[in-house]
N, CA, C and O of each residue as an XYZ file, in Angstrom:
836
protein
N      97.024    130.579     84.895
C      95.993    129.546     84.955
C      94.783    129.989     84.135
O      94.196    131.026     84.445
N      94.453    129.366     83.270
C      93.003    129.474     82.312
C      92.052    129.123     82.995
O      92.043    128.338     83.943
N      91.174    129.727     82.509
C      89.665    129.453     83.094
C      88.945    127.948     83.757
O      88.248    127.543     84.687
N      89.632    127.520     82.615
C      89.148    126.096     82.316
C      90.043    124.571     83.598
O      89.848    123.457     84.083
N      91.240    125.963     83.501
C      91.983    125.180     84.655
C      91.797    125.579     86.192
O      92.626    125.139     86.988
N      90.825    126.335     86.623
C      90.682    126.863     87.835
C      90.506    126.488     88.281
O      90.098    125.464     87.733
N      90.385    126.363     89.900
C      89.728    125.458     90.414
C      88.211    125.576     91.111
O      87.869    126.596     91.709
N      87.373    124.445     90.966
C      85.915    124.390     90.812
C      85.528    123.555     91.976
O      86.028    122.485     92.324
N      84.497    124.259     92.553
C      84.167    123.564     93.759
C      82.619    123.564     93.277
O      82.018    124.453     92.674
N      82.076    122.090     93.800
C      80.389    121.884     92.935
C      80.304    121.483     94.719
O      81.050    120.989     95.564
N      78.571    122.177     94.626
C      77.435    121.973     95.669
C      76.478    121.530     95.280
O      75.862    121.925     94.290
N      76.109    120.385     96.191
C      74.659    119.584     95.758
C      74.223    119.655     96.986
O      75.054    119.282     97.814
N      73.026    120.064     97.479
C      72.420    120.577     98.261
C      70.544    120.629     98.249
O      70.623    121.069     97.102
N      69.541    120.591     98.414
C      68.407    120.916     98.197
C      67.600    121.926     98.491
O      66.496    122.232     98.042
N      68.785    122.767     99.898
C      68.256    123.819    100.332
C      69.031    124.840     99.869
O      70.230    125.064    100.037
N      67.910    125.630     99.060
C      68.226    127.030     98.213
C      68.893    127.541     99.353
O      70.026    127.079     99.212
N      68.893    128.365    100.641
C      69.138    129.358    101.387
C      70.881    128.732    101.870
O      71.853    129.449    102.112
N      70.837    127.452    101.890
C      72.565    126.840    101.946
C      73.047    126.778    101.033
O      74.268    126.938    101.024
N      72.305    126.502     99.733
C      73.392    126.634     98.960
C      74.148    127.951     98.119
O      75.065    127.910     97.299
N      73.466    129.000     98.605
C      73.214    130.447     98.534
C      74.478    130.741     99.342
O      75.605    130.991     98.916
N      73.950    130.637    100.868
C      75.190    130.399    101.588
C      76.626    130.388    101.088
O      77.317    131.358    100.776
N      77.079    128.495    101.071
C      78.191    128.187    100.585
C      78.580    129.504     99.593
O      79.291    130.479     99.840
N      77.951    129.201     98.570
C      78.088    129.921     97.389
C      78.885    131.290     97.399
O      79.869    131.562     96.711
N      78.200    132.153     98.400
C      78.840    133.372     98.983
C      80.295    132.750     99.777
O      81.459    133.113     99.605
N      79.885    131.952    100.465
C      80.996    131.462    101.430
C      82.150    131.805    100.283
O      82.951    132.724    100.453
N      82.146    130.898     99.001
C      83.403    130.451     98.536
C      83.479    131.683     97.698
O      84.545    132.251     97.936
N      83.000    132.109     97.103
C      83.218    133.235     96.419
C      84.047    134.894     97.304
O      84.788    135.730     96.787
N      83.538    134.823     98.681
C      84.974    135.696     98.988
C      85.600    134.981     99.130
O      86.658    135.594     98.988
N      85.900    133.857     99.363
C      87.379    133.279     99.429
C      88.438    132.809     98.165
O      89.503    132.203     98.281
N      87.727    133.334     96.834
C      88.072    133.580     95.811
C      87.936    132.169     95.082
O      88.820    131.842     94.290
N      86.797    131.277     95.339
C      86.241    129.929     94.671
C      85.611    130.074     94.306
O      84.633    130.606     94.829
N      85.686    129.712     93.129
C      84.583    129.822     92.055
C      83.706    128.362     92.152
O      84.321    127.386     92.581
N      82.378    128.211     91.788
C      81.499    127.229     92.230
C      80.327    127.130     91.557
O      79.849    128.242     91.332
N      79.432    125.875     90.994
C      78.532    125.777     91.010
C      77.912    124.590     91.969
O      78.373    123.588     92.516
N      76.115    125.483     91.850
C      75.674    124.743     93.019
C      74.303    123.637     92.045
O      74.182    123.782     90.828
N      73.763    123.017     92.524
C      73.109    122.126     92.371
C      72.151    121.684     93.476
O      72.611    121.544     94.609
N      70.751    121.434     93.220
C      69.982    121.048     93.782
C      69.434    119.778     93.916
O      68.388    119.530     94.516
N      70.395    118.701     93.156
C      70.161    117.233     93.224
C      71.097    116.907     92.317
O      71.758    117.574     91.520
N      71.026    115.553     92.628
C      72.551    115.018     92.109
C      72.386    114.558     90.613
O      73.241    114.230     89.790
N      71.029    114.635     90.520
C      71.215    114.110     88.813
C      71.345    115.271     88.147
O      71.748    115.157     86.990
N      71.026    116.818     88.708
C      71.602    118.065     88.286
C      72.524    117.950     87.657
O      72.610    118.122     86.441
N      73.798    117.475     88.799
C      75.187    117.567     88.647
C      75.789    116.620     87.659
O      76.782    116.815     86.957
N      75.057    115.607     87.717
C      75.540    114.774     86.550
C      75.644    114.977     85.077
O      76.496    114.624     84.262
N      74.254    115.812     84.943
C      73.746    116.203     83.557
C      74.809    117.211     83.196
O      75.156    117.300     82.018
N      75.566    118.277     84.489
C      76.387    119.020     84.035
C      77.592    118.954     83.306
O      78.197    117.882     83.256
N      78.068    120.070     82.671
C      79.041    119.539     82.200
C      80.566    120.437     82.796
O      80.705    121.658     82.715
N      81.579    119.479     83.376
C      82.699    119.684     84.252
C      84.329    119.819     83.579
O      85.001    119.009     82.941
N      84.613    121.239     84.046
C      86.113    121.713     83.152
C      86.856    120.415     83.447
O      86.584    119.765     84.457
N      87.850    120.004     82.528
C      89.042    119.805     83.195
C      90.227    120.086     83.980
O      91.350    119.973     83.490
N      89.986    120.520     85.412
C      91.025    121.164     86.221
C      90.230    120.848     88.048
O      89.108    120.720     88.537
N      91.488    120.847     88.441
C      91.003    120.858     90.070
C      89.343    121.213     90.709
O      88.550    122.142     90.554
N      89.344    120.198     91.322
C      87.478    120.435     91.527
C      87.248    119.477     92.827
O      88.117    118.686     93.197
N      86.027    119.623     93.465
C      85.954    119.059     94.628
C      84.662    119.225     94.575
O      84.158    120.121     93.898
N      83.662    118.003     95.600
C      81.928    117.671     95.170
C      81.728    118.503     97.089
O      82.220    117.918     98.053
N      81.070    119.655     97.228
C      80.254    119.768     98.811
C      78.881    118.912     98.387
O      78.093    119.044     97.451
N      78.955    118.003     99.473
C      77.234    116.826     99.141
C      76.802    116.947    100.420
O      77.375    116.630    101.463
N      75.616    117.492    100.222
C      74.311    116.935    101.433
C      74.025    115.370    101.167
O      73.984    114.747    100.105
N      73.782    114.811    102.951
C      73.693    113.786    102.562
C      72.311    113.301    102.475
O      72.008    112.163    102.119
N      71.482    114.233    102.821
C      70.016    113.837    102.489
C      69.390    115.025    101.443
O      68.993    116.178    101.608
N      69.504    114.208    100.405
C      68.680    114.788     99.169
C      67.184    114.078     98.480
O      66.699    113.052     98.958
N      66.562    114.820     97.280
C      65.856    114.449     97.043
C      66.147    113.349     95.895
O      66.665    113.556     94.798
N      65.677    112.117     96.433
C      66.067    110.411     94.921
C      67.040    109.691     96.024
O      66.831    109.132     97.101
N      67.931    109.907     95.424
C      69.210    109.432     95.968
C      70.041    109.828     96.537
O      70.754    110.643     95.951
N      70.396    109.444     98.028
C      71.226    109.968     98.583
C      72.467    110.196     98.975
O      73.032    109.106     99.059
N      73.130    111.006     99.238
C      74.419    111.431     99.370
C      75.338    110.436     99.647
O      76.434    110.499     99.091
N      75.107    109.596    100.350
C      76.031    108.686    100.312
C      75.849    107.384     99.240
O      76.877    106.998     98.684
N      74.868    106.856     99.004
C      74.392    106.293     98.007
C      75.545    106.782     96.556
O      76.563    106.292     96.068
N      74.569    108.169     96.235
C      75.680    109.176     95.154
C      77.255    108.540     94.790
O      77.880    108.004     93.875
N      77.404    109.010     96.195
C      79.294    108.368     96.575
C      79.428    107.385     95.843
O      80.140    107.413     94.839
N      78.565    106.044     96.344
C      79.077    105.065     95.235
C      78.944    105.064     94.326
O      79.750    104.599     93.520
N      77.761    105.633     94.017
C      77.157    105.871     92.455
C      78.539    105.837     91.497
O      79.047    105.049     90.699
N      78.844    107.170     92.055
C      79.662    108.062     91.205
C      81.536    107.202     91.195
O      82.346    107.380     90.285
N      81.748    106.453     92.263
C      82.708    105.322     92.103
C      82.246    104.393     90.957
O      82.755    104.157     89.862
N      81.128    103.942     91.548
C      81.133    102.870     90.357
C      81.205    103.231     88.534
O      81.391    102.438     87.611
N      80.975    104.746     88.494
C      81.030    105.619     87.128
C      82.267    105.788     86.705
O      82.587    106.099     85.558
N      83.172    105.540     87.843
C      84.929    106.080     87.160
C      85.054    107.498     87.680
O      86.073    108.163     87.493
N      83.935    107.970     88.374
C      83.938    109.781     88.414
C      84.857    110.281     89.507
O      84.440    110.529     90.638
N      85.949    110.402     89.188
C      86.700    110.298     90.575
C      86.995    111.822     91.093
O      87.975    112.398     90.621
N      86.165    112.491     92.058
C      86.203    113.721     92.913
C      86.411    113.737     94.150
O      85.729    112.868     94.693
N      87.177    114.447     95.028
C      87.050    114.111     96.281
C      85.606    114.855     96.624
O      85.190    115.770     95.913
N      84.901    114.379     97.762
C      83.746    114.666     98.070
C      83.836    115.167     99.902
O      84.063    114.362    100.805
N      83.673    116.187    100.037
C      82.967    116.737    101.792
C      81.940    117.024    101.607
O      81.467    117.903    100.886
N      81.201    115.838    102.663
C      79.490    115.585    103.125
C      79.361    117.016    104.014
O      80.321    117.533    104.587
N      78.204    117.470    104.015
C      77.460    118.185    104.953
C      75.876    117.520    105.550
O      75.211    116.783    104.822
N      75.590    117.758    106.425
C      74.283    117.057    107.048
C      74.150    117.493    108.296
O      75.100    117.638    109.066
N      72.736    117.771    108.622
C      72.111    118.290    109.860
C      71.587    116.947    110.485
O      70.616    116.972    111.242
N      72.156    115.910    110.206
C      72.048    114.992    111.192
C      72.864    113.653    111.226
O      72.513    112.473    111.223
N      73.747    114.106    111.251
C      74.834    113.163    110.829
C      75.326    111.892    112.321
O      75.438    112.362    113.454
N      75.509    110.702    112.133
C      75.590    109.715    112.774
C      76.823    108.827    112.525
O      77.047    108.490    111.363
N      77.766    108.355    113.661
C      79.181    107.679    113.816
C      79.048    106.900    112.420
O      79.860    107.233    111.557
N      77.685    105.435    111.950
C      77.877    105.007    111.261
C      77.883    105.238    109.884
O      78.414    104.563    109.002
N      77.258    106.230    109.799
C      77.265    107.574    108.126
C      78.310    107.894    108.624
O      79.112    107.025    108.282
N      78.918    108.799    109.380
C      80.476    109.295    109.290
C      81.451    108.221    108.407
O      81.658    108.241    107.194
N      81.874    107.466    109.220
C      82.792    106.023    108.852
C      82.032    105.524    107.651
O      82.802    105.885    106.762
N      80.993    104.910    107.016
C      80.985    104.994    106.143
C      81.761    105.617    104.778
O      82.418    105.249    103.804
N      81.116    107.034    105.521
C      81.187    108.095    104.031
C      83.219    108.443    103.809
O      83.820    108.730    102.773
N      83.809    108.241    105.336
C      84.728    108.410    104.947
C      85.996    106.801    104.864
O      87.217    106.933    104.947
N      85.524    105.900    104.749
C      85.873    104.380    104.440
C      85.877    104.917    103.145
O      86.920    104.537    102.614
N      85.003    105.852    102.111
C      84.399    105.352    100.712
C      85.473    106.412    100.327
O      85.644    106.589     99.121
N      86.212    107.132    101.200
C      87.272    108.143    100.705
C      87.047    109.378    100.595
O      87.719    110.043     99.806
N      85.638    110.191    101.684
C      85.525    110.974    101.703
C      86.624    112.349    102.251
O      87.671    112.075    102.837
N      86.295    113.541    102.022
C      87.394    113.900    102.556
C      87.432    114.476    104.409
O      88.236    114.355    105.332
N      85.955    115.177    104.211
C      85.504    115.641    105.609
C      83.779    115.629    105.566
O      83.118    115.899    104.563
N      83.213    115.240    106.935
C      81.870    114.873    107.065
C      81.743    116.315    108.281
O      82.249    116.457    109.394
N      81.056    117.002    107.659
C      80.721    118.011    108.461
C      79.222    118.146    108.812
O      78.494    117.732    107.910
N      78.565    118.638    109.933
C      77.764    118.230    110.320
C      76.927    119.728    110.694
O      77.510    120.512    111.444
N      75.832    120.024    110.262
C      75.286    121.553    110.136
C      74.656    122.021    111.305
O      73.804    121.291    111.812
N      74.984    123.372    111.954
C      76.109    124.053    111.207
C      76.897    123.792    111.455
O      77.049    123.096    112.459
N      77.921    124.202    110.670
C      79.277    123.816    110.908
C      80.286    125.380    110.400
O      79.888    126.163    109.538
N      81.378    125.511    111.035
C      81.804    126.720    110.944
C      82.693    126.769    109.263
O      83.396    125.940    108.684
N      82.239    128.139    108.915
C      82.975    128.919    107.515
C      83.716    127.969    107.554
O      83.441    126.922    106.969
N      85.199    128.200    108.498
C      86.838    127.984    108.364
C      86.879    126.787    108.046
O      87.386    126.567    106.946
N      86.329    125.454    108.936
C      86.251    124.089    108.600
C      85.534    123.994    107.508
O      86.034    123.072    106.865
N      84.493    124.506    106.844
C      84.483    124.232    105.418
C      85.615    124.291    104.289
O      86.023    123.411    103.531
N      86.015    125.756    104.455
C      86.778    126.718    103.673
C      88.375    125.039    103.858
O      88.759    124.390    102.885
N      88.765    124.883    104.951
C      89.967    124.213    105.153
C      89.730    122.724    104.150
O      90.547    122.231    103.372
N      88.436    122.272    104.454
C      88.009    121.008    103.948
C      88.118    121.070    102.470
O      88.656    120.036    102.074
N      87.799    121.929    101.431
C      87.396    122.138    100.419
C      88.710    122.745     99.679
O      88.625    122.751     98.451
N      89.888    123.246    100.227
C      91.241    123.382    100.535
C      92.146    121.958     99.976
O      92.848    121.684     99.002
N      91.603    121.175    101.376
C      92.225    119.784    101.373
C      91.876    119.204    100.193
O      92.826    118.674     99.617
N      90.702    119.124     99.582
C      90.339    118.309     98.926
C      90.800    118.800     97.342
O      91.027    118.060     96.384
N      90.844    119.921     97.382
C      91.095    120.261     95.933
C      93.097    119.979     96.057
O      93.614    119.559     95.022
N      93.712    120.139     96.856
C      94.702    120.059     96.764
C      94.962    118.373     96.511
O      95.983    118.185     95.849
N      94.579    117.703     96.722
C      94.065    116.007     96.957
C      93.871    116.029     94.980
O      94.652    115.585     94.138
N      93.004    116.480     94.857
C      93.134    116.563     93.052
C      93.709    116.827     92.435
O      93.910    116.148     91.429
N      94.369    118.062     92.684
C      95.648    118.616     92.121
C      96.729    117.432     91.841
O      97.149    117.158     90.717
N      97.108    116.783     93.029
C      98.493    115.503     93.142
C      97.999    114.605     92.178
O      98.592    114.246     91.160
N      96.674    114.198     92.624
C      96.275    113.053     91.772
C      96.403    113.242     89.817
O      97.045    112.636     88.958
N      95.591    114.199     89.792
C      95.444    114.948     88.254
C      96.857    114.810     87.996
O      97.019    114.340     86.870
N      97.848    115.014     88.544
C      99.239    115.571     88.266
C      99.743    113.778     88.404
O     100.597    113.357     87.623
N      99.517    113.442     88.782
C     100.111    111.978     88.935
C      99.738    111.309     87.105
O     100.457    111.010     86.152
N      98.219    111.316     87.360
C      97.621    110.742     86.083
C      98.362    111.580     84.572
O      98.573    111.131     83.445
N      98.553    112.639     85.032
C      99.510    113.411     83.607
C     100.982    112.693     83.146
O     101.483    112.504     82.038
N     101.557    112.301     84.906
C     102.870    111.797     84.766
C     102.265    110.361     84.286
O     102.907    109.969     83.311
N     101.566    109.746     84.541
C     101.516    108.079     84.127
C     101.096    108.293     82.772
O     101.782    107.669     81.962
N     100.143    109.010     82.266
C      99.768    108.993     81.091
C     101.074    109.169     79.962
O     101.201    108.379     79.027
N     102.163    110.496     80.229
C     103.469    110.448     79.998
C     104.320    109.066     79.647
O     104.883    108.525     78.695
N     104.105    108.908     80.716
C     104.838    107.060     81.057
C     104.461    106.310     80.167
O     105.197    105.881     79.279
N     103.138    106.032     80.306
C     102.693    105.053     79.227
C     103.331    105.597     77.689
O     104.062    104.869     77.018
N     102.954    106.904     77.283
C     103.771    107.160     75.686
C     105.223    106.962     75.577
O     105.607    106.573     74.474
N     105.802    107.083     76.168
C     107.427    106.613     76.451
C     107.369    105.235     75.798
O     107.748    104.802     74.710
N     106.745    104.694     76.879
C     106.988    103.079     76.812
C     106.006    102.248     75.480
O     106.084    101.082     75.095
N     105.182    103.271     75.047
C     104.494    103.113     73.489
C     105.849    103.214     72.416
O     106.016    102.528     71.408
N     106.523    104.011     72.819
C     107.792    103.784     71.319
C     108.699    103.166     71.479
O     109.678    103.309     70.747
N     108.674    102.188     72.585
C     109.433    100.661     72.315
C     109.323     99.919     71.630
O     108.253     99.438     71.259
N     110.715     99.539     71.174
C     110.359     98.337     70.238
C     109.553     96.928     70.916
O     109.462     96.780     72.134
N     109.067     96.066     70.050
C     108.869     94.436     71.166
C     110.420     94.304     71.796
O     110.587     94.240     73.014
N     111.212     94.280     71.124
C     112.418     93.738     71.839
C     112.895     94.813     72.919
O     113.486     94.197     73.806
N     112.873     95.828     73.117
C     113.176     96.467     73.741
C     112.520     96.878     75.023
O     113.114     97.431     75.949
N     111.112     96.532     75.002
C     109.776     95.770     75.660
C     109.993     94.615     76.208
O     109.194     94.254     77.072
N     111.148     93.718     75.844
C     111.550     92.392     76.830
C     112.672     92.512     77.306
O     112.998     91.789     78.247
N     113.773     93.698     76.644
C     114.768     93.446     77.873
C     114.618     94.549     78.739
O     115.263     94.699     79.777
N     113.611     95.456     78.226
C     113.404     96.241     79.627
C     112.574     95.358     80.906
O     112.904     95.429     82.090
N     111.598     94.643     80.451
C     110.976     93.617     81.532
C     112.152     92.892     82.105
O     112.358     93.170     83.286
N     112.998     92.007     81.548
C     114.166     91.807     81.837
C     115.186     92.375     82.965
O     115.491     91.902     84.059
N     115.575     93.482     82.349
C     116.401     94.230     82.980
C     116.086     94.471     84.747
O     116.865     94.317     85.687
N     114.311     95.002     84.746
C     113.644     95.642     86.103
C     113.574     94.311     86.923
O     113.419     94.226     88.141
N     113.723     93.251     85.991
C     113.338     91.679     87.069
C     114.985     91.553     87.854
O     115.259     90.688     88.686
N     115.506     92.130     87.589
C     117.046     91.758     88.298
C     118.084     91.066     87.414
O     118.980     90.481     88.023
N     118.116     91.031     85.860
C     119.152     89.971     85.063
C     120.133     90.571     85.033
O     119.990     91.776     85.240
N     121.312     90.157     84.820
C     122.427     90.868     84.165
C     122.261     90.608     82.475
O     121.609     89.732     81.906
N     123.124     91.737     81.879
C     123.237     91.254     80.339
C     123.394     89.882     79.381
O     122.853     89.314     78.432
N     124.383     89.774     80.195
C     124.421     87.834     79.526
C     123.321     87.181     80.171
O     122.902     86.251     79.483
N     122.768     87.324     81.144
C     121.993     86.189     81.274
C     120.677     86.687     80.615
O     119.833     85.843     80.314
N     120.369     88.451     80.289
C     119.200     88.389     79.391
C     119.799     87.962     77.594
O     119.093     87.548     76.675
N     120.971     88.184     77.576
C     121.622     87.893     75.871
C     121.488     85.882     75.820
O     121.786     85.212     74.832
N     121.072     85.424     76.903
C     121.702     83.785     76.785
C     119.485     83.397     77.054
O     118.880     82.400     76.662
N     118.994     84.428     77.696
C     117.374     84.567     77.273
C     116.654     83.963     76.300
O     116.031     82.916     76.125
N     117.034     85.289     75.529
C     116.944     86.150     74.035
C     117.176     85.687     73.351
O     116.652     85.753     72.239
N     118.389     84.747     73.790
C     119.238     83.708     72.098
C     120.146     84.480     71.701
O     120.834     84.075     70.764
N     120.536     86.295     72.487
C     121.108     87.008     71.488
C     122.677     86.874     71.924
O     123.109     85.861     72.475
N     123.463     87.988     71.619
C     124.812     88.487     71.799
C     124.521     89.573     73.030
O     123.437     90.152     73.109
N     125.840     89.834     74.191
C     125.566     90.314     75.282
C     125.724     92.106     74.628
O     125.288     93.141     75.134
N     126.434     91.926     73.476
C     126.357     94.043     73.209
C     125.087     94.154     73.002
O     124.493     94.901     73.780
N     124.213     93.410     71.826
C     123.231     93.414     71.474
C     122.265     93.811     72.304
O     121.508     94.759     72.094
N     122.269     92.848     73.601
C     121.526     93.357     74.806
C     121.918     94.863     75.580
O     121.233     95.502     76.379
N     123.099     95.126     75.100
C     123.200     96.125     76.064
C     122.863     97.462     74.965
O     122.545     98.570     75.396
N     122.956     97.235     73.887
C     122.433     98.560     72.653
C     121.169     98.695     73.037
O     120.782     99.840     73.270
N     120.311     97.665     73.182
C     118.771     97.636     73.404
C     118.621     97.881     74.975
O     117.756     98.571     75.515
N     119.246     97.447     75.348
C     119.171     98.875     77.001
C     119.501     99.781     77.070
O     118.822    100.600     77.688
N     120.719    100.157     76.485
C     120.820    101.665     76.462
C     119.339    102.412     75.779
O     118.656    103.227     76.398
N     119.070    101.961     74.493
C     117.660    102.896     74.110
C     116.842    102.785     74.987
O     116.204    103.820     75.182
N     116.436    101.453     75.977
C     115.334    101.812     77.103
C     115.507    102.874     77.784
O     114.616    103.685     78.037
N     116.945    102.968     78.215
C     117.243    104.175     78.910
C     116.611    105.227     78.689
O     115.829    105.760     79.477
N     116.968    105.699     77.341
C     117.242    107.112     76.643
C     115.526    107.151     76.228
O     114.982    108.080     76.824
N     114.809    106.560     75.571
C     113.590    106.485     75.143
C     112.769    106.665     76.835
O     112.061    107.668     76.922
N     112.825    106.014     77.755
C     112.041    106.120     79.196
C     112.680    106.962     79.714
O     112.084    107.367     80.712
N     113.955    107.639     79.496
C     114.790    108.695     79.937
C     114.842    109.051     81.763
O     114.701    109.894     82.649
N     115.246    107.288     81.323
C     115.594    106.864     82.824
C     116.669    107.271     83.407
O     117.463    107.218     82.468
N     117.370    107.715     84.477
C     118.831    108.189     84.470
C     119.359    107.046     85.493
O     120.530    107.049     85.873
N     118.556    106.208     85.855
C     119.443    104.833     86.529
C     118.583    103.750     86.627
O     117.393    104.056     86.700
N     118.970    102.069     86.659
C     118.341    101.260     86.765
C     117.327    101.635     88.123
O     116.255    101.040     88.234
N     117.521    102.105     88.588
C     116.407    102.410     90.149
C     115.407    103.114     89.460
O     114.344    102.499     89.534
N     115.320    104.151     88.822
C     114.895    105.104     87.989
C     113.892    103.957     87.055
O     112.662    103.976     87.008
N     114.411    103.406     86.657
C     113.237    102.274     85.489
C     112.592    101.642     85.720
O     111.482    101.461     85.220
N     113.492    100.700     87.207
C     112.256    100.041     88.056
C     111.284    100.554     88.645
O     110.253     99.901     88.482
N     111.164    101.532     89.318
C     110.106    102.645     89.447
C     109.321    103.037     88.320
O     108.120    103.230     88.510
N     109.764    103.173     87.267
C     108.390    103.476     86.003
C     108.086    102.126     85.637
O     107.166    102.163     84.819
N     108.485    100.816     85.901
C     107.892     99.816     85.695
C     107.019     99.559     86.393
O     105.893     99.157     86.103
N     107.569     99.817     87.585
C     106.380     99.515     88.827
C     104.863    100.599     89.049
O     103.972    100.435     89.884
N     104.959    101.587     88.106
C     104.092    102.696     87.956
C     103.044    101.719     86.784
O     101.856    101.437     86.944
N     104.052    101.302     85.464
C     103.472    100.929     84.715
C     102.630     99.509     85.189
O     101.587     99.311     84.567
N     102.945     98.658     86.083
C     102.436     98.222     86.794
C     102.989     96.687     85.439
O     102.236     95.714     85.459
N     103.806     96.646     84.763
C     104.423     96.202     83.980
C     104.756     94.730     85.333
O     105.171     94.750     86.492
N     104.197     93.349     84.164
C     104.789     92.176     84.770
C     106.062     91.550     84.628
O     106.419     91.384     83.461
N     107.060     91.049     85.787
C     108.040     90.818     85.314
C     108.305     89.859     84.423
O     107.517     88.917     84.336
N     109.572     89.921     83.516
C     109.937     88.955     82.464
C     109.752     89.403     81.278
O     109.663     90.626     81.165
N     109.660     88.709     80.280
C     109.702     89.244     78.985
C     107.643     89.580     78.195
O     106.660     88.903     77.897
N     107.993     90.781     78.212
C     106.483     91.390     78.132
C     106.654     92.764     77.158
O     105.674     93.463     76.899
């Protein structure tokens, strides 16, 4: 694993002596971290590409922690986030975790439940990151289709048989089936179940598309 791919845990916090804290916290536990003293800090920063997770106080100085949350949704910035707060309340809880937080911890709060939270959450990035690699994949596959091969694969995932996509098409039923076999081999699908599933990833509409 490269540097760049490690995994990064960011603290936004206002109190120097917690975020000092954490800081130590994660560092014997072999996390590497930066901390931050307001959230437009963190913004201005600039963030590796690899596994990472946001610790947010929810009362900062400007804008606050939960506020942030959306902020940073409505930006595309997609991190999992565990709140910390010395005064935390049922309707901030549910809130913060409706918005997809991962854990709302409430100060103090013990090492281990941090350490576990910050665990969860980076592992939560990991799948996702790894998902977005496989779709991004997906999508180039399905970039070196031909158009025609682009409609009888839409075709194919909608439920047709060959003649009835060759009687479609206007074409001949081998014809249709040469141009499925390359969907195959090009999406390197190994069964019609197999294609409908990367269609349904691709989020691809049925019919000829």
């Amino acid at each position: 694993m490269t540097p760049a791919d490690a995994p990064r845990v960011f603290v936004i916090d206002d109190d120097a002596a917690m975020r000092a804290a954490i800081q130590g916290l994660l560092k014997s536990a072999g996390l590497r971290s930066e901390t931050f003293g307001a959230a437009e800090e963190f913004l201005r920063s600039e963030r590796p590409d690899g596994p990472s997770c946001l610790v947010l106080d929810v009362s900062l100085p400007g804008i606050n922690g939960l506020d942030f949350q959306r902020q940073l949704a409505d930006a595309g910035i997609q991190i999992p986030i565990i709140f910390i707060t010395g005064h935390g309340d049922i309707p901030m809880t549910v809130r913060a975790m409706k918005s997809g937080a991962v854990e709302f911890l409430t100060k103090p709060f013990q090492d281990q439940d941090l350490l576990d939270a910050i665990h969860q959450a980076l592992d939560r990035d990991r799948v996702k990151r790894q998902q977005q690699r496989n779709l991004a994949e997906l999508r180039k596959r399905y970039e070196v289709l031909t158009v025609r091969e682009r409609e009888v694969m839409g075709l194919v995932v909608s439920g047709m048989l060959n003649k009835q996509i060759a009687f479609d098409l206007g074409t001949s039923e081998i014809t249709v089936k040469i141009h499925r076999g390359h969907v195959m081999r090009k999406m390197q699908a190994e069964s019609l179940a197999e294609l409908v599933r990367m269609a349904a990833k691709l989020e691809l509409p049925s019919g000829k598309k």
